[in-house]
XYZ file of C-alpha atoms in Angstrom:
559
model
C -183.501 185.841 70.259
C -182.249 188.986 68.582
C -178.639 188.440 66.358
C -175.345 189.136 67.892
C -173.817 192.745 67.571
C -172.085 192.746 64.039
C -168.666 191.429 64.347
C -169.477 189.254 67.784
C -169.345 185.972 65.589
C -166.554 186.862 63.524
C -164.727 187.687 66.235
C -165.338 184.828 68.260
C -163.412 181.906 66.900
C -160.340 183.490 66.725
C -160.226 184.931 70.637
C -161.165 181.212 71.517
C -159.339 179.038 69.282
C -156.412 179.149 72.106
C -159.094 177.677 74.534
C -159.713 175.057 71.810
C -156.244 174.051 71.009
C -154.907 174.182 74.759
C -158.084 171.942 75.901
C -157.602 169.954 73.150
C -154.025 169.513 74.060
C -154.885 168.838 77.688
C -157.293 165.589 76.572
C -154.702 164.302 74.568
C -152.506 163.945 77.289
C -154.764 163.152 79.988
C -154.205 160.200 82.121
C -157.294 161.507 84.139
C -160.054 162.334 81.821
C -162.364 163.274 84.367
C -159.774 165.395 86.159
C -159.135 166.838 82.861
C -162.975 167.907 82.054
C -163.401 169.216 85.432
C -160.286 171.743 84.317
C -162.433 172.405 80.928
C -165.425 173.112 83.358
C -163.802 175.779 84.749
C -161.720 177.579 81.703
C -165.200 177.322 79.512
C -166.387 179.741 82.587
C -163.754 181.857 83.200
C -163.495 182.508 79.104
C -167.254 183.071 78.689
C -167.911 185.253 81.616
C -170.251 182.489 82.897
C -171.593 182.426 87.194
C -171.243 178.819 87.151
C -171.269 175.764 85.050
C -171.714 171.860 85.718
C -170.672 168.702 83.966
C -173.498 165.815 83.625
C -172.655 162.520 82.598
C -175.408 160.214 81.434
C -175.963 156.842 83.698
C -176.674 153.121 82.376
C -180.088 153.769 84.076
C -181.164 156.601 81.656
C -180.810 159.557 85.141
C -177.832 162.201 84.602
C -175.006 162.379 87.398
C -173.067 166.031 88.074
C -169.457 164.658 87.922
C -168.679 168.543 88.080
C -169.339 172.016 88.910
C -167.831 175.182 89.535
C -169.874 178.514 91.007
C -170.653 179.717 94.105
C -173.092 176.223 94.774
C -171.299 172.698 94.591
C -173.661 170.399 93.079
C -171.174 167.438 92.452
C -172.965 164.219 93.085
C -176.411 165.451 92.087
C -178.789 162.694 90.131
C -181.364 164.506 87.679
C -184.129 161.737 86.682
C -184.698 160.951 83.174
C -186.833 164.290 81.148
C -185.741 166.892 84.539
C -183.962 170.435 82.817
C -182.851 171.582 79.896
C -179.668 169.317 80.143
C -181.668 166.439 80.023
C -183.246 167.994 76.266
C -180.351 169.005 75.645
C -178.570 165.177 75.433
C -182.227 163.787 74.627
C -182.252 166.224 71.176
C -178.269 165.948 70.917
C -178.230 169.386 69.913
C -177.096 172.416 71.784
C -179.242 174.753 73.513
C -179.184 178.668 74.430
C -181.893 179.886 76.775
C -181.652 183.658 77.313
C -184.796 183.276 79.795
C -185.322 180.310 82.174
C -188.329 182.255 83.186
C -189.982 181.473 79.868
C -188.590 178.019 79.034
C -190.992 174.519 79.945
C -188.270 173.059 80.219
C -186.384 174.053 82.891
C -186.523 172.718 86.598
C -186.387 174.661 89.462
C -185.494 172.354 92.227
C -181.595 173.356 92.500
C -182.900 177.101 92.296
C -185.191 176.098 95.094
C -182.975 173.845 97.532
C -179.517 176.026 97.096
C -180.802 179.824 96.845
C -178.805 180.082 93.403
C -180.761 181.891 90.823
C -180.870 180.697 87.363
C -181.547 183.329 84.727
C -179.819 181.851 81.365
C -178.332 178.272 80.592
C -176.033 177.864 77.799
C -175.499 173.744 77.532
C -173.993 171.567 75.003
C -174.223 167.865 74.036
C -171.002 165.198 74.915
C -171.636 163.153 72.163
C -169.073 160.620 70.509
C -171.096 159.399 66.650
C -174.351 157.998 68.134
C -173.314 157.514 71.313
C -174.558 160.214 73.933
C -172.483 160.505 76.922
C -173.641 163.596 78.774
C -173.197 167.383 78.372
C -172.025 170.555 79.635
C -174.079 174.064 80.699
C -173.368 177.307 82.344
C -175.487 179.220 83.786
C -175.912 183.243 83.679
C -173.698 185.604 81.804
C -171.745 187.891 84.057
C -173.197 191.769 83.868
C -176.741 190.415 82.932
C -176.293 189.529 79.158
C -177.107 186.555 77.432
C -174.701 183.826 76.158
C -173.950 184.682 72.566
C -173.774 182.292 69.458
C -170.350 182.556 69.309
C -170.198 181.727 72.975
C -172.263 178.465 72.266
C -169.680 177.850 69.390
C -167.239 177.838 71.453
C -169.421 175.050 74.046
C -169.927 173.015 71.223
C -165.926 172.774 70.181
C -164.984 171.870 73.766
C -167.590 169.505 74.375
C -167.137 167.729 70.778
C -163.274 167.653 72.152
C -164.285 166.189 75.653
C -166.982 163.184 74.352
C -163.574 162.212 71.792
C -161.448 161.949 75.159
C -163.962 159.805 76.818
C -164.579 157.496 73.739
C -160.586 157.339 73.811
C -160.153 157.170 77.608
C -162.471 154.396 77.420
C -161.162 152.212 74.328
C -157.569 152.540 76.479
C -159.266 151.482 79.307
C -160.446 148.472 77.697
C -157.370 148.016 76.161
C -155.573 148.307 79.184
C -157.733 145.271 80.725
C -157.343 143.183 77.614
C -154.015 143.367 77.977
C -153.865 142.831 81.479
C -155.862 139.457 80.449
C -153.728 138.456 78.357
C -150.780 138.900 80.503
C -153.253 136.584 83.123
C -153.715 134.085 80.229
C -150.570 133.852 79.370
C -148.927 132.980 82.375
C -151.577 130.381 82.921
C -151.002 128.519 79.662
C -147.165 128.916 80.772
C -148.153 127.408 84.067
C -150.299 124.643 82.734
C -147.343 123.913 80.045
C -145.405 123.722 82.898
C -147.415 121.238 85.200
C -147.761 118.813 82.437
C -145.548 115.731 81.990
C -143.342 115.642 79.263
C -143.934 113.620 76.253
C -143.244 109.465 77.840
C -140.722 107.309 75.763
C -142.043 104.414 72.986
C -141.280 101.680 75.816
C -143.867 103.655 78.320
C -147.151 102.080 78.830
C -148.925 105.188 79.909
C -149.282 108.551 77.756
C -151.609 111.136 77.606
C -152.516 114.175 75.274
C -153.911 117.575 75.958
C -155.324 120.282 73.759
C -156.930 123.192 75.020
C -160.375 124.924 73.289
C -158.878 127.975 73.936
C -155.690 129.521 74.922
C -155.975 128.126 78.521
C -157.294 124.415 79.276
C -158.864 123.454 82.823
C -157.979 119.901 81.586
C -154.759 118.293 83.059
C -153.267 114.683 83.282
C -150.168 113.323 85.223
C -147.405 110.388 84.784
C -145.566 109.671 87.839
C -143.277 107.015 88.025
C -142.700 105.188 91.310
C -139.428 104.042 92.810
C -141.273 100.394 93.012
C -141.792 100.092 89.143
C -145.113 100.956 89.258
C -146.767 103.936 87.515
C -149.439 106.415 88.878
C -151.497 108.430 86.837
C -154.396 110.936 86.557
C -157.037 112.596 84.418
C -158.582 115.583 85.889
C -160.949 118.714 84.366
C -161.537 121.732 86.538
C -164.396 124.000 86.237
C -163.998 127.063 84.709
C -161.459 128.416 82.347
C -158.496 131.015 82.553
C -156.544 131.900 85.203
C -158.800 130.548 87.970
C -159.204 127.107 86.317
C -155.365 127.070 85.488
C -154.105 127.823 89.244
C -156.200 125.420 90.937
C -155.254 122.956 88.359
C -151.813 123.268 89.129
C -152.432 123.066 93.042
C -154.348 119.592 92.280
C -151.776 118.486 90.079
C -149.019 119.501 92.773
C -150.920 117.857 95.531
C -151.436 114.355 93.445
C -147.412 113.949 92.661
C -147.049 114.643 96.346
C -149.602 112.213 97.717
C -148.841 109.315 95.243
C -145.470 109.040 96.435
C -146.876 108.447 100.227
C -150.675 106.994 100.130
C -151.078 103.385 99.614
C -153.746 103.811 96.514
C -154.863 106.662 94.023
C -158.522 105.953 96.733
C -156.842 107.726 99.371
C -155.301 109.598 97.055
C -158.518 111.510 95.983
C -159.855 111.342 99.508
C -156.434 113.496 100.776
C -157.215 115.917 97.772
C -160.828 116.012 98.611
C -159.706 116.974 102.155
C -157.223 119.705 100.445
C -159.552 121.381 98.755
C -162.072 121.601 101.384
C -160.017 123.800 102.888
C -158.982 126.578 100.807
C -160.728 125.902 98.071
C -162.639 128.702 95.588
C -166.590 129.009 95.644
C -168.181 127.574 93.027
C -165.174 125.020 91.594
C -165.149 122.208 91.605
C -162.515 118.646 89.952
C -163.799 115.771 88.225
C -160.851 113.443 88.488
C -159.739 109.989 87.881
C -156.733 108.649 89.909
C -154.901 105.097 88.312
C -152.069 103.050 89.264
C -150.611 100.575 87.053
C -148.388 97.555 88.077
C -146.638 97.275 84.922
C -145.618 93.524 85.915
C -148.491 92.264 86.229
C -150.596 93.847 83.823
C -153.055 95.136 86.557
C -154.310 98.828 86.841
C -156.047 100.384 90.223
C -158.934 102.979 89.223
C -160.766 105.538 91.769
C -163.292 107.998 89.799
C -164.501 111.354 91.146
C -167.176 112.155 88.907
C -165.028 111.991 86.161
C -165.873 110.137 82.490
C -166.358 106.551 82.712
C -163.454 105.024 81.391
C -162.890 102.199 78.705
C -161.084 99.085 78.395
C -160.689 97.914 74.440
C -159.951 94.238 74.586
C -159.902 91.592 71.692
C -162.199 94.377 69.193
C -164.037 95.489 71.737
C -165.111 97.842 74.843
C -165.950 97.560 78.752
C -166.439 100.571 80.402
C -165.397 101.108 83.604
C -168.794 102.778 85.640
C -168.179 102.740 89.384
C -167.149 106.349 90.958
C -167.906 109.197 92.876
C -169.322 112.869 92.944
C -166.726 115.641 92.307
C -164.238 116.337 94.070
C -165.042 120.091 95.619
C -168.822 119.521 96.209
C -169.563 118.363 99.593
C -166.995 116.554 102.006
C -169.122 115.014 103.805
C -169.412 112.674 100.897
C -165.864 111.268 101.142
C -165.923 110.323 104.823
C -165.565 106.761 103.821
C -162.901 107.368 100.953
C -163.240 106.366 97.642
C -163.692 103.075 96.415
C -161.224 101.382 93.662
C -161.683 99.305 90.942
C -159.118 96.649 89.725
C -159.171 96.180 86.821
C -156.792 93.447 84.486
C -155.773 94.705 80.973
C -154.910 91.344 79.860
C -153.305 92.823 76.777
C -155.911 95.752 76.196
C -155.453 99.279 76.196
C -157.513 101.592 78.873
C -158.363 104.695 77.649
C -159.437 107.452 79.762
C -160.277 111.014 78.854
C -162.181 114.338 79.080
C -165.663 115.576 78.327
C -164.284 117.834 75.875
C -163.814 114.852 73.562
C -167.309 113.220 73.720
C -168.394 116.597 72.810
C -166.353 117.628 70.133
C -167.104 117.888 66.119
C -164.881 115.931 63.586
C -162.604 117.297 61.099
C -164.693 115.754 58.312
C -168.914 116.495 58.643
C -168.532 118.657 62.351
C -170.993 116.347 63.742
C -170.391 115.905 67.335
C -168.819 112.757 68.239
C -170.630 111.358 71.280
C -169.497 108.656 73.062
C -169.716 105.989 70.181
C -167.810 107.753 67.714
C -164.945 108.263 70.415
C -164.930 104.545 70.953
C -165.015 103.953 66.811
C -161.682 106.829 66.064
C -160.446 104.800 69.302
C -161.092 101.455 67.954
C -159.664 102.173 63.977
C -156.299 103.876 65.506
C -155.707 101.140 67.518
C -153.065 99.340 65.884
C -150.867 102.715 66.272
C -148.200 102.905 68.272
C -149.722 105.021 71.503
C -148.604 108.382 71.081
C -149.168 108.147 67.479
C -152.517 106.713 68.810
C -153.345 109.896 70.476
C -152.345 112.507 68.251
C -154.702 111.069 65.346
C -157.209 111.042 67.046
C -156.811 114.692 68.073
C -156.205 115.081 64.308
C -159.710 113.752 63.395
C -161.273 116.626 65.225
C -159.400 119.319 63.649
C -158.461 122.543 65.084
C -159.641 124.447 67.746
C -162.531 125.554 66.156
C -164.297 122.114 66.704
C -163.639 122.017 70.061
C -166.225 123.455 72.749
C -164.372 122.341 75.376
C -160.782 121.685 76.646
C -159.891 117.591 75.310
C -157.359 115.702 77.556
C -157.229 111.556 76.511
C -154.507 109.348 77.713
C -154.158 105.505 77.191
C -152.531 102.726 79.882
C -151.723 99.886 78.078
C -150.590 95.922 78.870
C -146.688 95.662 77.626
C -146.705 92.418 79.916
C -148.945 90.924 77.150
C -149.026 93.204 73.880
C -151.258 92.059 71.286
C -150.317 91.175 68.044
C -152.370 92.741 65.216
C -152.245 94.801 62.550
C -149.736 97.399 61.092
C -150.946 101.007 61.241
C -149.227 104.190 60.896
C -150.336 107.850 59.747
C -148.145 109.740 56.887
C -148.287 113.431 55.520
C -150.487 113.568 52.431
C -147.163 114.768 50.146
C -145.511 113.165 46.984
C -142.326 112.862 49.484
C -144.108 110.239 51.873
C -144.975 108.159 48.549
C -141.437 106.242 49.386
C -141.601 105.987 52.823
C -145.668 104.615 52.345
C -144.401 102.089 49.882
C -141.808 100.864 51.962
C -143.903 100.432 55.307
C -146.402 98.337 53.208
C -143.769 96.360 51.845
C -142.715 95.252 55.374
C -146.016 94.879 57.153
C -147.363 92.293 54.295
C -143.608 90.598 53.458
C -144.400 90.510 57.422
C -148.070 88.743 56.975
C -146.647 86.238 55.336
C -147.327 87.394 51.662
C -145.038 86.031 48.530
C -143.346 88.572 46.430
C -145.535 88.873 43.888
C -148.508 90.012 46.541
C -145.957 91.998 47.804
C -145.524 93.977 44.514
C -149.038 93.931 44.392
C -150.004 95.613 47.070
C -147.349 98.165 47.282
C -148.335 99.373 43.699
C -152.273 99.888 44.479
C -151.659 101.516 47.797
C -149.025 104.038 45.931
C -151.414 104.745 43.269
C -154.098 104.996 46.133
C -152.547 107.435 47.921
C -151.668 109.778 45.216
C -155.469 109.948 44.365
C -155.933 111.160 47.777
C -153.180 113.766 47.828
C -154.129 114.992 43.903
C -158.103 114.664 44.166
C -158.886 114.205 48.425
C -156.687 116.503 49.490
C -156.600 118.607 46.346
C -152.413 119.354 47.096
C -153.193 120.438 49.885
C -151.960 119.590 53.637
C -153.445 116.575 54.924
C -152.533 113.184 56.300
C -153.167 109.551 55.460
C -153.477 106.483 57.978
C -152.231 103.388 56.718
C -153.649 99.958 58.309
C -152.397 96.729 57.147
C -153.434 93.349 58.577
C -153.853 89.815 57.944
C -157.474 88.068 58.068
C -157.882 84.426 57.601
C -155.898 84.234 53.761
C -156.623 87.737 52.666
C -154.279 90.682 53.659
C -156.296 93.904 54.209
C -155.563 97.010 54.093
C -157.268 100.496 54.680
C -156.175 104.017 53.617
C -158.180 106.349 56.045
C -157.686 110.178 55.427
C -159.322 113.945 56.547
C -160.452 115.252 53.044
C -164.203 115.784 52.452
C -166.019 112.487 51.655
C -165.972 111.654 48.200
C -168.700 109.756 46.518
C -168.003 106.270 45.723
C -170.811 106.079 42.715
C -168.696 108.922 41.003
C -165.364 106.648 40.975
C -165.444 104.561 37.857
C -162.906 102.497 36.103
C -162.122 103.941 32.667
C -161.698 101.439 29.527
C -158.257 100.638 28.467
C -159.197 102.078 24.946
C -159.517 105.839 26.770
C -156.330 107.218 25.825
C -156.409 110.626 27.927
C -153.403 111.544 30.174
C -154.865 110.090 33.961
C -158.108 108.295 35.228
C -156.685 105.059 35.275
C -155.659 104.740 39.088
C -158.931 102.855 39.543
C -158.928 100.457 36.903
C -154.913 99.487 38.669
C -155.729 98.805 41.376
C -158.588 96.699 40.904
C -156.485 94.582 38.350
C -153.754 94.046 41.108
C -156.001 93.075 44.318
C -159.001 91.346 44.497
C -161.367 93.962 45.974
C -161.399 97.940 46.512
C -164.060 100.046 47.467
C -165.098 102.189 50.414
C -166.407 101.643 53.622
C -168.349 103.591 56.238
C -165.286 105.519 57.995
C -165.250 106.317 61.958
C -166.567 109.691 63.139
C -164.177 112.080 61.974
C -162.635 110.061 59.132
C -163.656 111.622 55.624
C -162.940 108.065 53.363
C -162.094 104.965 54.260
C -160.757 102.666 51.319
C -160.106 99.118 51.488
C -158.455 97.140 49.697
C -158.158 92.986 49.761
C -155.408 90.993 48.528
C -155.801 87.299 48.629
C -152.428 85.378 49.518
C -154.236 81.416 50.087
C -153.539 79.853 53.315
C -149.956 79.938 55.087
């Protein structure tokens, strides 16, 4: 192609840098990107003289779609397959072309030529491309009064469709931003809703509590407390398929319809059985409710189970566990399969605790080791926190499987438990890991083995190896930093035991020696204390999600 006549180039940026800045202006603004090229289309014609000019934007299948045209032939709509024209090289190459001769050019593709009559004697076309991402381009077609395009003409192309891919990319991110916002709006108000639809935290007295913490910011988990005028107490477990906003409405529709129907059915069978019907008629393809429905008689000590699919719950009596098996499919899955209710299970606490929860606790990973827990290390963190008050009960156990980050699923647990006939057993509280608690840790142990029946001097004892205890695990465990510390103190036989159970990274018990008397050196003799003032100390196996468990024995001879 021969050079431009001297002066065309030098000339040309400055007669077109008006173009530039007012298009440049324009995408900036734009609301309507593609409103917004199509008024580029048609300036870069009018400014470089051109018959006509289209706008091709590249497809997720690889073919190029005319979003825009402008001439005397409207080929908006237009698919080109994947290698057809020079606009295909063009965003294939991602560099601009200038074809003074169609005529002469492999290339180029006669089939709009041929189907519309237009003739095609030059293309000038230019790459949209945003870094390595290719989004399309622009060309024009035949310089008016039968010259070709110029360089300076192609310049100009280039600047306009450099400024055009930049207002996609940026249309785009704002698009996405504009939906991530509008799902977080949606989020929101569904954690507000499911905030909402839970009960409030139940007094100390209350034999029924319950504990939810969501994987994300949304859980499809959800538990009720309803008391009834009668004294009795119904209560459910539930976990809804899905997550989000879907998962959090029809969560609050189940929980809605359960505090209605308690107050009216004769037992939480029908009770399901009415939802079952519920939800068969409105309900949401593909969703579907695992649910337990309970109702405990306080005054006699006697709960009433019906299980939709849900986890098997577990009765912990006198050390140990009975699980509760009998239930039904899902609620949501096929009607037909509740036409003769759903049965219930009586079941007689006799001073045990039932314990009832999601799948998202099976399948967690513990604070300490982020091994998953399965169902027998749910039942051993249930078992060692069971001398806790119940609340208490159910926020350490949360607290053995750390934040969020453990949790692949949403974890709801609650607990219904005998106050007709508590048992009597051991002491057990958690504390912050923090010099501060030192007083108030001293002072529970004091009381829980003055309590066991312990003299004074056991007393002493037992308070001084637990306090030197427990600042070994906030100095060396927990290394100053946050943690907590359960405290379990019981009686067996003539000995009073007691564990210190925290969530620091195992230690190894080979590595803890006692250090002789003679060793002078400012520390290190916490160990050698408290094995002068009790009769044993060492470690034991902790539960699933425990990171030490140390016990320590004091004899006190028989009562």
């Amino acid at each position: 192609m021969p050079p431009d006549p001297p002066g065309a180039v030098a000339d040309g940026p400055s007669r077109h840098l008006d173009l530039i800045a007012e298009m440049m202006a324009a995408f900036a603004r734009s609301q309507d990107v593609l409103a917004t090229l199509r008024l580029g289309l048609v300036r870069a014609v009018e400014r470089l003289e051109a018959e006509a000019g289209s706008l091709f934007l590249l497809e997720s299948d690889g073919s190029l779609h005319c979003r825009a045209a402008v001439g005397p032939v409207n080929v908006v709509g237009l698919r080109l397959a994947p290698g057809t024209g020079i606009v295909w090289r063009t965003i294939d190459s991602n560099w601009p072309q200038r074809v003074a001769d169609t005529g002469r050019d492999p290339d180029f593709a006669p089939t709009v030529d041929d189907a519309t009559g237009f003739v095609t004697r030059s293309i000038l076309c230019a790459p949209l491309t945003a870094g390595a991402e290719r989004l399309g381009a622009i060309e024009l077609f035949n310089k008016r009064g039968g010259q070709p395009f110029s360089e300076s003409d192609l310049g100009l192309l280039q600047a306009l469709a450099a400024s055009a891919a930049l207002a996609m990319i940026n249309a785009r991110l704002l698009a996405e931003l504009t939906e991530q916002e509008a799902m977080q709006r949606d989020l929101d108000l569904a954690a507000e809703i499911q905030r909402a639809m839970l009960p409030p935290p139940q007094g100390a007295d209350s034999p029924v509590h319950g504990i939810n913490r969501p994987a994300r910011r949304v859980s499809g988990d959800f538990y009720e407390i309803v008391p009834l005028p009668d004294g009795r107490i119904a209560f459910a477990i539930g976990d809804v398929s899905g997550k989000g906003m879907k998962a959090a409405l029809l969560m609050a529709r189940i929980a809605s319809l359960f505090r209605c129907l308690v107050k009216r059915e004769a037992g939480p069978g029908r009770v399901l059985a009415a939802i079952e019907s519920e939800l068969h008629e409105t309900r949401l393809v593909g969703t579907f409710v695992t649910m337990i429905a309970g109702l405990l008689d306080p005054a006699r000590g006697r709960v009433v189970l019906a299980n939709a699919g849900h986890e098997p719950p577990v009765l912990y009596h006198r050390g140990g566990f009975v699980e509760i098996a009998e239930g039904m499919p899902p609620l949501g899955i096929d009607p037909r399969l509740f036409d003769n209710g759903v049965p219930e299970t009586v079941v007689d606490l006799d001073g045990g605790a039932l314990y009832l929860f999601t799948d998202g606790l099976t399948e967690a990973r513990g604070l300490v080791g982020g091994v998953m827990l399965g169902a027998e290390g749910v039942l051993g963190l249930l078992a060692a926190f069971a001398a806790m008050p119940a609340a208490e009960r159910l926020e350490t156990v949360l607290h053995a499987l750390g934040g969020a980050v453990s949790l692949g699923d949403d974890v709801t647990l609650m607990v219904v438990e005998d106050r007709l006939r508590p048992p009597s057993g051991p002491a057990q509280r958690m504390f912050p890991a923090r010099p501060e608690a030192l007083a108030a840790i001293r002072s529970a142990v004091a009381v829980a083995v003055a309590g066991l029946g312990a003299a004074a001097g056991a007393v002493e004892a037992c308070v001084l190896a637990v306090d030197e205890a427990c600042q070994n695990i906030i100095r060396h465990a927990y290394k100053g930093g946050e943690g907590d510390i359960v405290l379990h103190v019981a009686r067996e036989g003539d000995d009073i035991v007691i564990q210190l159970m925290d969530f620091a990274a195992p230690v190894d018990p080979d590595k803890i020696v006692s250090r002789s008397l003679e060793d002078v050196r400012p520390g290190g003799l916490g160990t050698h204390l408290m094995r002068s003032v009790m009769d044993k100390v060492g470690f034991r196996p902790p539960p699933a999600g425990v990171g030490n468990l140390l016990e320590m024995v004091k004899r006190i001879g028989a009562s």
